[in-house]
Short mmCIF file of C-alpha atoms in Angstrom, two decimals:
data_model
loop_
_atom_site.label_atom_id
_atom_site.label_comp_id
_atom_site.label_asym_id
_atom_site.label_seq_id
_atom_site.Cartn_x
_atom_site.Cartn_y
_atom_site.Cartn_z
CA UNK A 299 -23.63 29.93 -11.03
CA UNK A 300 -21.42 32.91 -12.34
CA UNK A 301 -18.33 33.55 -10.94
CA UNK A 302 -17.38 36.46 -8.80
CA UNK A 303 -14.56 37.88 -10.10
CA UNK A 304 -12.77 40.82 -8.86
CA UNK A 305 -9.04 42.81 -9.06
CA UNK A 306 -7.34 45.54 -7.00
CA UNK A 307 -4.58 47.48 -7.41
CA UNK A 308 -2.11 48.64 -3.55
CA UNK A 309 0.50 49.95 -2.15
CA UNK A 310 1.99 47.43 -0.15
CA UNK A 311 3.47 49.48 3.70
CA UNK A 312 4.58 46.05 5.14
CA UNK A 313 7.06 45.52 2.25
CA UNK A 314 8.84 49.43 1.70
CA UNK A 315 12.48 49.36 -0.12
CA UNK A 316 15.30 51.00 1.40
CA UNK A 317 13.72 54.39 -0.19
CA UNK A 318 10.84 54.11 1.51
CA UNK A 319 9.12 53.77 -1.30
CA UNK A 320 6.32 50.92 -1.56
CA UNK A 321 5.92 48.31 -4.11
CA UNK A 322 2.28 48.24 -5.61
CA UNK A 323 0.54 45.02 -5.38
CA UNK A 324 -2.20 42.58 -7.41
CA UNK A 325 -5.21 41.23 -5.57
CA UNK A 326 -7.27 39.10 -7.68
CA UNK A 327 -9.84 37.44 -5.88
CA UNK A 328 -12.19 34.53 -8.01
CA UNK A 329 -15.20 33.48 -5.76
CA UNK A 330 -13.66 34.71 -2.60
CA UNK A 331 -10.00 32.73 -3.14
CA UNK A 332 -7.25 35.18 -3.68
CA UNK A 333 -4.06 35.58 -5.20
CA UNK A 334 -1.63 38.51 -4.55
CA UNK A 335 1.73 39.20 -5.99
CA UNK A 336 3.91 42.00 -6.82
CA UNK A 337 3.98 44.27 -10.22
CA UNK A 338 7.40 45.15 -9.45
CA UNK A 339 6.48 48.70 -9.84
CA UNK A 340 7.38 51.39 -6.49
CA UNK A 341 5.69 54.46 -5.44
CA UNK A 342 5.67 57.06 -2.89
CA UNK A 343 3.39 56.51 -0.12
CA UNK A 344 2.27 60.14 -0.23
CA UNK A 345 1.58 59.92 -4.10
CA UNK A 346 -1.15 56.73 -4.34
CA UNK A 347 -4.57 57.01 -4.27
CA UNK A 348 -6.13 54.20 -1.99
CA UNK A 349 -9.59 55.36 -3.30
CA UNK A 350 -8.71 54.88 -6.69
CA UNK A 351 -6.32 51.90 -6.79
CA UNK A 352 -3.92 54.35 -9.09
CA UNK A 353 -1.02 56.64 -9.00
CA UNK A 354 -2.02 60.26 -8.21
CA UNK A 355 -1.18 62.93 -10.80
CA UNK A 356 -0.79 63.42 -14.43
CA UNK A 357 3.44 63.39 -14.41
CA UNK A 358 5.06 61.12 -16.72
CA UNK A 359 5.70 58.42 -13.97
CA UNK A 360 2.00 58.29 -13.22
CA UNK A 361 0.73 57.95 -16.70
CA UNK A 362 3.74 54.95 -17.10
CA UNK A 363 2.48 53.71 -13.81
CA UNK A 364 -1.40 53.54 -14.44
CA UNK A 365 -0.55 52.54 -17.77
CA UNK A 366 1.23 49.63 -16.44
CA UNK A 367 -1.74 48.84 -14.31
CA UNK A 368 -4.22 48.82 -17.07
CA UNK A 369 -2.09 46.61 -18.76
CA UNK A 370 -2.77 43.99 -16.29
CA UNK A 371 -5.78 44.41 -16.28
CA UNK A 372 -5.96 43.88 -19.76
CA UNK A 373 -3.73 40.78 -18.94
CA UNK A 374 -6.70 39.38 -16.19
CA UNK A 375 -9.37 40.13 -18.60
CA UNK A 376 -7.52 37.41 -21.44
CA UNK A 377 -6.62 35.07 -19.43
CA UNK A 378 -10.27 34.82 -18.31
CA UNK A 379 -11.68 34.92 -22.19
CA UNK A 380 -8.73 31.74 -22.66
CA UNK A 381 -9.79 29.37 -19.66
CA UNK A 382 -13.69 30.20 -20.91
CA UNK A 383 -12.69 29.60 -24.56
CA UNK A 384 -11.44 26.46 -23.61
CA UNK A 385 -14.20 25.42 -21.32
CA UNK A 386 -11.43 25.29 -18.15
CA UNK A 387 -13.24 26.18 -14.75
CA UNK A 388 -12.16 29.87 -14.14
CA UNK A 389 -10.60 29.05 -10.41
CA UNK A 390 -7.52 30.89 -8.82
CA UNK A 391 -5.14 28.11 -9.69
CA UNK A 392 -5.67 28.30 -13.66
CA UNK A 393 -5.58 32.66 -13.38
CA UNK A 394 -2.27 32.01 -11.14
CA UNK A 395 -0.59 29.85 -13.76
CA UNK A 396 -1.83 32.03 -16.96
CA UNK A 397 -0.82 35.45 -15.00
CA UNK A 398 2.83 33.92 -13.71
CA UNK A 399 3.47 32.00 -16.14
CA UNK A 400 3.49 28.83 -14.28
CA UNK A 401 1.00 26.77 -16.67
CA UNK A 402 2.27 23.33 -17.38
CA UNK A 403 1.53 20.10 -18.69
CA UNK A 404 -0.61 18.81 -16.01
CA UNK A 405 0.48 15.26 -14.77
CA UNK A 406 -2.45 12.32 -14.72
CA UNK A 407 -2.84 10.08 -12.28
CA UNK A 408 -3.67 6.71 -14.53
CA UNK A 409 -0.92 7.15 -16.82
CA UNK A 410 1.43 6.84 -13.67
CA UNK A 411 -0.02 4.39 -12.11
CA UNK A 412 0.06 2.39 -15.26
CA UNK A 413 3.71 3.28 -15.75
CA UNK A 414 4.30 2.05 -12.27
CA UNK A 415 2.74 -1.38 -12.87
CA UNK A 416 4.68 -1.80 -16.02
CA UNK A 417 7.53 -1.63 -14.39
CA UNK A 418 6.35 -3.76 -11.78
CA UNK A 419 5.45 -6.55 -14.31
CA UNK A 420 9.49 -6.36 -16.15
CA UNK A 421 10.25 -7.24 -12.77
CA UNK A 422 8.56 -10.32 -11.91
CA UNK A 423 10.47 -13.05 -11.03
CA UNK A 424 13.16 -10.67 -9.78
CA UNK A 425 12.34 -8.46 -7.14
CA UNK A 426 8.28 -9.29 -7.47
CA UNK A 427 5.77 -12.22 -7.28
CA UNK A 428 3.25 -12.22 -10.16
CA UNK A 429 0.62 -12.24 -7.29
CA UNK A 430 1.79 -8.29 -6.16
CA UNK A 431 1.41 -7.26 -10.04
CA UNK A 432 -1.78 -8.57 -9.43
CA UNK A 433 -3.26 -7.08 -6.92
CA UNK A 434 -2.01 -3.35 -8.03
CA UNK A 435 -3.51 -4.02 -11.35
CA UNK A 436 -6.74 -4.67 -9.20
CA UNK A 437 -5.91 -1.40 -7.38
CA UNK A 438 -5.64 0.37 -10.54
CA UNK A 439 -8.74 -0.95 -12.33
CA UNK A 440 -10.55 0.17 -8.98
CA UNK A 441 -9.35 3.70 -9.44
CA UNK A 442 -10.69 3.64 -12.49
CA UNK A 443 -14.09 2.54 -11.73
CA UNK A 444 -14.05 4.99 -8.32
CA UNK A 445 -13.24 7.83 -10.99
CA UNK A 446 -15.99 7.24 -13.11
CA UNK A 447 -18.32 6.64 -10.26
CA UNK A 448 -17.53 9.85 -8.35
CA UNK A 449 -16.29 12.63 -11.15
CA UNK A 450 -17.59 11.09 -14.58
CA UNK A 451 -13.88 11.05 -15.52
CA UNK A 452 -11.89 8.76 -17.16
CA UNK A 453 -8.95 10.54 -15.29
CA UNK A 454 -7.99 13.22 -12.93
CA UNK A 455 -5.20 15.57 -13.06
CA UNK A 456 -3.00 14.58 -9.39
CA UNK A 457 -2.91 17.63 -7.89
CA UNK A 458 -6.98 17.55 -7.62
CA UNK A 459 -6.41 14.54 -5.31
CA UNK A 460 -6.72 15.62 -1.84
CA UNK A 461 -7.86 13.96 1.48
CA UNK A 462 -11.53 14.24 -0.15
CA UNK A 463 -10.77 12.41 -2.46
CA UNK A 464 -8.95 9.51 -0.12
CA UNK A 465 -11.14 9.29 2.09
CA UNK A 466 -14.28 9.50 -0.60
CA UNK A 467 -11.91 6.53 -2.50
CA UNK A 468 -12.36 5.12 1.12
CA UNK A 469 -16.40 5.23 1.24
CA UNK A 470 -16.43 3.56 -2.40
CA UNK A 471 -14.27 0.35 -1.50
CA UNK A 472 -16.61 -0.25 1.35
CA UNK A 473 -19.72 0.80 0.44
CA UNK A 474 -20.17 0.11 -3.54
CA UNK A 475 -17.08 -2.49 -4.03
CA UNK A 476 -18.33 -3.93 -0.54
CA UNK A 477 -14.65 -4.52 0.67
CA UNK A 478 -14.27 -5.49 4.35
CA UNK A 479 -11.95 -3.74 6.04
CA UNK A 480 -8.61 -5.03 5.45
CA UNK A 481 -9.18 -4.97 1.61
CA UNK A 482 -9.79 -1.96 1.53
CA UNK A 483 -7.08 -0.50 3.73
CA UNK A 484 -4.89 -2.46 1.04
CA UNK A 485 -6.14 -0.90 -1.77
CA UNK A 486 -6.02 2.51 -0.28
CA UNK A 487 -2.42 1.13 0.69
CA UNK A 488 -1.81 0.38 -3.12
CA UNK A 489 -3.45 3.84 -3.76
CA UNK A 490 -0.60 5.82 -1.35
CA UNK A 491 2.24 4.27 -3.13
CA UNK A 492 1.28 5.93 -6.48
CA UNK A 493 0.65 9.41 -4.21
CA UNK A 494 4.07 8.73 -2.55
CA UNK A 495 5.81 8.13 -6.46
CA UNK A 496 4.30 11.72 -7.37
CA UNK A 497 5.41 13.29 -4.19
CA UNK A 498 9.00 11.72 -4.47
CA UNK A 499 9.01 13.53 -8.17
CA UNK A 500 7.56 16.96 -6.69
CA UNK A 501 5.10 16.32 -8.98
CA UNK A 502 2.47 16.99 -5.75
CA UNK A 503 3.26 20.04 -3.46
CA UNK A 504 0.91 18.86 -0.52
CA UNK A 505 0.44 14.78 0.62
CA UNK A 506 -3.12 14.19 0.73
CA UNK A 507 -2.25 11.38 2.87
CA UNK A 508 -1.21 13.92 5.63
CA UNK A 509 -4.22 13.43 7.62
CA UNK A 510 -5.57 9.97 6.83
CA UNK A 511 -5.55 7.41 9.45
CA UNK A 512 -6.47 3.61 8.84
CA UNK A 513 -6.23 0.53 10.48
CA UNK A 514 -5.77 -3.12 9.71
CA UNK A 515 -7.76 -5.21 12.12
CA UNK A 516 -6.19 -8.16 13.50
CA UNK A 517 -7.44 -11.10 11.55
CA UNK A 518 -7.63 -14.62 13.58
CA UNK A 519 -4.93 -17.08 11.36
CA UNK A 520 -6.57 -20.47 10.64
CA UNK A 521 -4.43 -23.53 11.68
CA UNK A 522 -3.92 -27.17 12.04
CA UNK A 523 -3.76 -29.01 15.46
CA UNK A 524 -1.96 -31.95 16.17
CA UNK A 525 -4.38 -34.60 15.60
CA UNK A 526 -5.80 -32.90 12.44
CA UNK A 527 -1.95 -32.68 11.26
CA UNK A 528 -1.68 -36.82 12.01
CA UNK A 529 -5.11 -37.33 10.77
CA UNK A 530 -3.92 -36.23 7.03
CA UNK A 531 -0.28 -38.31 7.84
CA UNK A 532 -1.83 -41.26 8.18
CA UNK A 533 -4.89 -40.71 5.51
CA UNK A 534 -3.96 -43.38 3.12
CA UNK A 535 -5.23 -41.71 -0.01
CA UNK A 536 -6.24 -43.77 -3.39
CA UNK A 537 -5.16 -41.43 -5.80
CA UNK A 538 -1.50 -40.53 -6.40
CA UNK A 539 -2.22 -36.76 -6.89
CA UNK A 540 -3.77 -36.32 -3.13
CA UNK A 541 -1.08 -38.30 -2.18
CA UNK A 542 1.35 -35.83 -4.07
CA UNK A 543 -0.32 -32.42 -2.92
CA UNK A 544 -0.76 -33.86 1.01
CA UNK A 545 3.07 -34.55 1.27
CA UNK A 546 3.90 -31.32 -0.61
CA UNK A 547 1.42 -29.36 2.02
CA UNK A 548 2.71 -31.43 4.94
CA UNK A 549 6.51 -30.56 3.86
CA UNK A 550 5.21 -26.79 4.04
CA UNK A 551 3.92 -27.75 7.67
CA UNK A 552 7.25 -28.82 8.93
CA UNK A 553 9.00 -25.93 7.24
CA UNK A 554 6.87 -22.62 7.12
CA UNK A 555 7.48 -21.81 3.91
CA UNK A 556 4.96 -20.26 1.61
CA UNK A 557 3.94 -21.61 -2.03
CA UNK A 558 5.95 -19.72 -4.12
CA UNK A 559 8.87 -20.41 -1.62
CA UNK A 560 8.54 -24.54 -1.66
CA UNK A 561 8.31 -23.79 -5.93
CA UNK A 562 11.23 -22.06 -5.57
CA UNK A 563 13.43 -24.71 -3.99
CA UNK A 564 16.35 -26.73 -5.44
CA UNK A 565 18.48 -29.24 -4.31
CA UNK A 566 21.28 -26.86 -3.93
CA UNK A 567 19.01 -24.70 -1.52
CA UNK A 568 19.80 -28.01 0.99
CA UNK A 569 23.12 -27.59 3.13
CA UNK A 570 24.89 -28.13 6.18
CA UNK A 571 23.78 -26.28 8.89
CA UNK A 572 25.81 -25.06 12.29
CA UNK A 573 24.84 -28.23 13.80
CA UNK A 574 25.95 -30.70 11.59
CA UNK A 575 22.74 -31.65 9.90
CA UNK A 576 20.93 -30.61 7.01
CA UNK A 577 19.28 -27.11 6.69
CA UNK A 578 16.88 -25.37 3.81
CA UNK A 579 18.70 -22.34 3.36
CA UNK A 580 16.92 -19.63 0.82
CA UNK A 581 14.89 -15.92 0.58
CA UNK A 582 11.42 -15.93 0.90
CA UNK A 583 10.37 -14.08 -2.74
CA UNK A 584 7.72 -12.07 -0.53
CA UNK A 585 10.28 -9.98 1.19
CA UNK A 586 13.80 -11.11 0.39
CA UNK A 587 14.83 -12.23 3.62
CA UNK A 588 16.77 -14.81 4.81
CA UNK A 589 15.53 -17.98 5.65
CA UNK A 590 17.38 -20.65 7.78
CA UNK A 591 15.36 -24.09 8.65
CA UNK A 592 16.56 -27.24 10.23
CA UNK A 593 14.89 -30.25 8.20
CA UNK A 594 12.97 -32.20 10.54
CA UNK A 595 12.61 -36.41 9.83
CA UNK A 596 8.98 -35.58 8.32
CA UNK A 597 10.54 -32.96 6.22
CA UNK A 598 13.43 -35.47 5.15
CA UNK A 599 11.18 -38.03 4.45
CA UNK A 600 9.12 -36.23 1.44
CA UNK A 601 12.39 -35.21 -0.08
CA UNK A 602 14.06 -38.03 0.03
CA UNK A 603 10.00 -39.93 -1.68
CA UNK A 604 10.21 -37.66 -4.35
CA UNK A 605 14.35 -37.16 -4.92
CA UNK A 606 14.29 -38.74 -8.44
CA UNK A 607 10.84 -37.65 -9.37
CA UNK A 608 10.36 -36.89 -13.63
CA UNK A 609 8.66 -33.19 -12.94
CA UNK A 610 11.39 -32.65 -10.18
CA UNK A 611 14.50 -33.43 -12.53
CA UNK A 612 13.16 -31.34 -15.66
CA UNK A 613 12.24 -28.79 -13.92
CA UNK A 614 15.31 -28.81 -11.17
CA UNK A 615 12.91 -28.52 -8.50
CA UNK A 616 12.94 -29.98 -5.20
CA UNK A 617 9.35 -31.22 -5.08
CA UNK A 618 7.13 -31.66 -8.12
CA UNK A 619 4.97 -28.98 -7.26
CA UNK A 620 1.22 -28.22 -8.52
CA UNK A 621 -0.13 -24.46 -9.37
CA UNK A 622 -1.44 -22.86 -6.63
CA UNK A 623 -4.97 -22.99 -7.87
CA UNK A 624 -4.58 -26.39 -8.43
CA UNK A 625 -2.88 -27.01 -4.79
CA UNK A 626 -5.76 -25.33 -2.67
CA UNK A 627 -8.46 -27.21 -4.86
CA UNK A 628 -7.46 -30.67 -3.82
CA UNK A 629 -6.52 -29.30 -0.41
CA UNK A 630 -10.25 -29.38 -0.21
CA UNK A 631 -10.36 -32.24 -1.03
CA UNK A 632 -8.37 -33.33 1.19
CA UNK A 633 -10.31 -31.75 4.37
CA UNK A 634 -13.44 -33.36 3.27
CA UNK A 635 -11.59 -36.79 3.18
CA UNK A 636 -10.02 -36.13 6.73
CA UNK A 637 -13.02 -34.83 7.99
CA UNK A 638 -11.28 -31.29 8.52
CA UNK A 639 -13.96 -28.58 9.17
CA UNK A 640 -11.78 -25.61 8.01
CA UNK A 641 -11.26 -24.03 4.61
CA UNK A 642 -8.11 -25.77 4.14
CA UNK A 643 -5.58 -23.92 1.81
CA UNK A 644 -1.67 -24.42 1.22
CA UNK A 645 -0.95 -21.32 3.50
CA UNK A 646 -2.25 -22.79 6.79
CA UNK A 647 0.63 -24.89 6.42
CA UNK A 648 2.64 -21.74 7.12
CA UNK A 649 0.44 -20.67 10.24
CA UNK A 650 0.37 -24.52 11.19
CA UNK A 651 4.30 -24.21 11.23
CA UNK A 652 4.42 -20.56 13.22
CA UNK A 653 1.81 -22.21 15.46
CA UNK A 654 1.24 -26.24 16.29
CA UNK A 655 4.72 -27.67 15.21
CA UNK A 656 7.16 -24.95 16.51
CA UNK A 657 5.74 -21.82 19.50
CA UNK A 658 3.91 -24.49 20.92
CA UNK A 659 6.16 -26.99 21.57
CA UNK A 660 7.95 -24.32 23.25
CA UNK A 661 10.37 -23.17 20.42
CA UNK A 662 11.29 -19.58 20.89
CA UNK A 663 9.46 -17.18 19.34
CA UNK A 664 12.37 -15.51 18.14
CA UNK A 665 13.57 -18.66 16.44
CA UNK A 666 10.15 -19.07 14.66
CA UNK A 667 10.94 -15.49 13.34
CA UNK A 668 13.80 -16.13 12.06
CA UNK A 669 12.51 -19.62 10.30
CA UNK A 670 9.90 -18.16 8.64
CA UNK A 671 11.85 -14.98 7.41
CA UNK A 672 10.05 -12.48 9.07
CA UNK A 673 11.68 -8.99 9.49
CA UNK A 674 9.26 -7.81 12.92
CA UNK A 675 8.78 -9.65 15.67
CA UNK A 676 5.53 -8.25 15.67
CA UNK A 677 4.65 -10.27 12.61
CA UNK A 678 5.29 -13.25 14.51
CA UNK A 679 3.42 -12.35 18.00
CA UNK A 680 0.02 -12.58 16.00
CA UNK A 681 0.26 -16.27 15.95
CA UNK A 682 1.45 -16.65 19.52
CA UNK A 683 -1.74 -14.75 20.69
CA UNK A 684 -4.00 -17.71 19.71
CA UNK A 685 -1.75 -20.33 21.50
CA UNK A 686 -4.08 -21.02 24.80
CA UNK A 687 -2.75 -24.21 24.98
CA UNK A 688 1.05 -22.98 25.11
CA UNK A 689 -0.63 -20.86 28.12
CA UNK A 690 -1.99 -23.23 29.85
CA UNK A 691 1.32 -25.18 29.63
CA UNK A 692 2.80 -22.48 31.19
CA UNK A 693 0.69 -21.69 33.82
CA UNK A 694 0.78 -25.24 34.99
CA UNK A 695 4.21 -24.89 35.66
CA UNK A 696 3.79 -21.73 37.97
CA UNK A 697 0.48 -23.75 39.82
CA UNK A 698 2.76 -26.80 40.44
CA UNK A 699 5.63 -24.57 41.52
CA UNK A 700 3.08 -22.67 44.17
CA UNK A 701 1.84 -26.15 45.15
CA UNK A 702 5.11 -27.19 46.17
CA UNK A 703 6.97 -24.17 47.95
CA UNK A 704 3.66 -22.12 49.25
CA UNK A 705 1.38 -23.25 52.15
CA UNK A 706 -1.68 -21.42 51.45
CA UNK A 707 -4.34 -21.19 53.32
CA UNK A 708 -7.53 -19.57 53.36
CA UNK A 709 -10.18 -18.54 56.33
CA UNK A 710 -13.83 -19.81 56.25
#
């Protein structure tokens, strides 16, 4: 399809100098987008031609004037020869930065997203866990892929990214990558931070996040109960390395703290606490906050089974901790042994903590915040939504208080 292409020269009246004379104006308009700006030439009123988009007359400031004007014309007509030279779409945007000068390197979005996730990986182990590196290097493979799906590119200058292209980014996750929901609000999430980078550098002029909404939909958190935690106490398990990952995953039970948190822990992370007794005191890796935890005579108990272990002492560890992967493949095991019908990984010990061992045995919620380092109490309301035992606990109170103080009575 050709493009429309068209340029007129006028006498701007809104925009008169203290003279009264008026400054004559550019309108070049490419498939019905324009562009206007000044020549920073002024004429009278009285002596321009509307009709013919010139300077009336044959005086010497005409013929400079018109001469001036077919000058830029001159000056449209190359820059359009250039962008079709060079095989460049001939839009408004590439005439407005040949015609004012404001052509530039343009920026590309893989480039810095890779940038950012090289700097992401020199900090690992310092202000990152491996797993976040992870999952933007996911995030940036995906953009890749959605790039190549959607544009045949390999890459895409950032200012072309607009809400389109979010919420097209959007349709891809779900539909083609089959993401549920919540994965793909986290990639998109992933996606925003390189968008928010570029805007932070005025590299973008307008957020194409403006108008986006998402949401994360609650997700149920899987947990132990009572019995299910005693039934894996009291398991008496023929092998030494079920034995090793059920006390490790127990110890996480009766202390909230994630994986990378119990690998994390030394001896010196064990103190005095206000009470007199012995505390965990660290920062969970995930988001740096403090976290304060009474040990409990469970907790006590593994440390003190595995205080002069080999792996412990070489590594200076606390526990003599598995790999992750290694840790939720014999938890498996582990549930089939116990008879546990749940997909049983190390970070239900975590939601086992929030839930069974500490909101409902009536510890405050705001004291199960603080344990497991959270920095919203929100966070921590999702696991005392799922508590209908804690409710009915409660309620029984307020039916055995009414039983007691109010007669009632009701009519046949």
């Amino acid at each position: 399809m050709k493009t429309k292409i068209t340029l007129h020269f006028y006498a701007k009246r809104t925009k008169a100098n203290a003279a009264g004379q008026l400054p004559i104006y550019v309108r070049l308009t490419v498939d019905g987008k324009r562009l206007e700006f000044s020549t920073k030439k002024f004429v009278e009123n009285s002596k321009w031609s509307s009709e013919l988009s010139k300077m009336k007359g044959t005086t010497e400031e005409a013929r400079s004037i018109n001469s001036y004007l077919d000058l830029m014309k001159t000056k449209v007509f190359n820059a359009q020869m250039e962008l079709m030279h060079r095989n460049e779409n001939l839009t408004i945007e590439n005439f407005k930065e040949k015609l004012l000068g404001t052509e530039q390197r343009q920026r590309m979005l893989i480039p810095i997203f890779q940038d950012h996730n090289n700097k992401i990986k020199e900090l690992v182990g310092k202000e990152y866990a491996p797993g976040t590196l992870e999952r933007y290097k996911t995030s940036l493979s995906h953009t890749v892929e959605f790039l190549q799906w959607k544009f045949k590119v390999s890459d895409i200058e950032i200012n072309k990214i607009d809400h389109a292209f979010v919420t097209d980014y959007e349709f891809w996750l779900r539909s083609v990558r089959n993401c549920a929901n919540n994965t793909a609000v986290k990639y998109i999430k992933n996606f925003s931070k390189i968008i928010k980078l570029c805007l932070a550098n005025d590299w973008l002029d307008k957020n194409p996040f403006a108008n986006y909404k998402s949401k994360v939909k609650e997700v149920e958190r899987v947990y132990l109960s009572e019995e299910e935690i005693q039934r894996i106490i009291e398991k008496d398990f023929k092998t030494e390395r079920l034995s090793l990952v059920r006390d490790i995953f127990l110890f996480s039970c009766f202390t909230g703290l994630a994986y990378i948190d119990v690998k994390n822990l030394t001896k010196a992370h064990i103190s005095i606490g206000i009470d007199g007794e012995k505390w965990i005191f660290t920062h969970r890796q995930k988001t740096e906050s403090a976290s304060k935890i009474p040990i409990l005579p469970v907790t006590q108990m593994i440390i003190d089974k595995y205080a002069d272990h080999p792996k412990s002492n070489n590594e200076d560890r606390l526990l003599p901790i598995l790999t992750n992967q290694k840790m939720n493949a014999y938890l498996k095991e582990i549930a089939a042994v116990c008879e546990i019908e749940k997909d049983l990984t190390f970070h239900i010990a975590r939601h086992t903590f929030a839930t069974t061992v500490t909101l409902t045995n009536g510890v405050p919620i705001e004291s199960v915040s603080k344990m497991l380092g959270h920095k919203n109490l929100r966070t921590t309301q999702h696991y005392a939504k799922v508590l209908d035992k804690k409710v009915s606990e409660d309620m029984k109170i307020l039916r055995d208080k009414f039983s007691s103080t109010i007669n009632i009575s009701i009519a046949k």
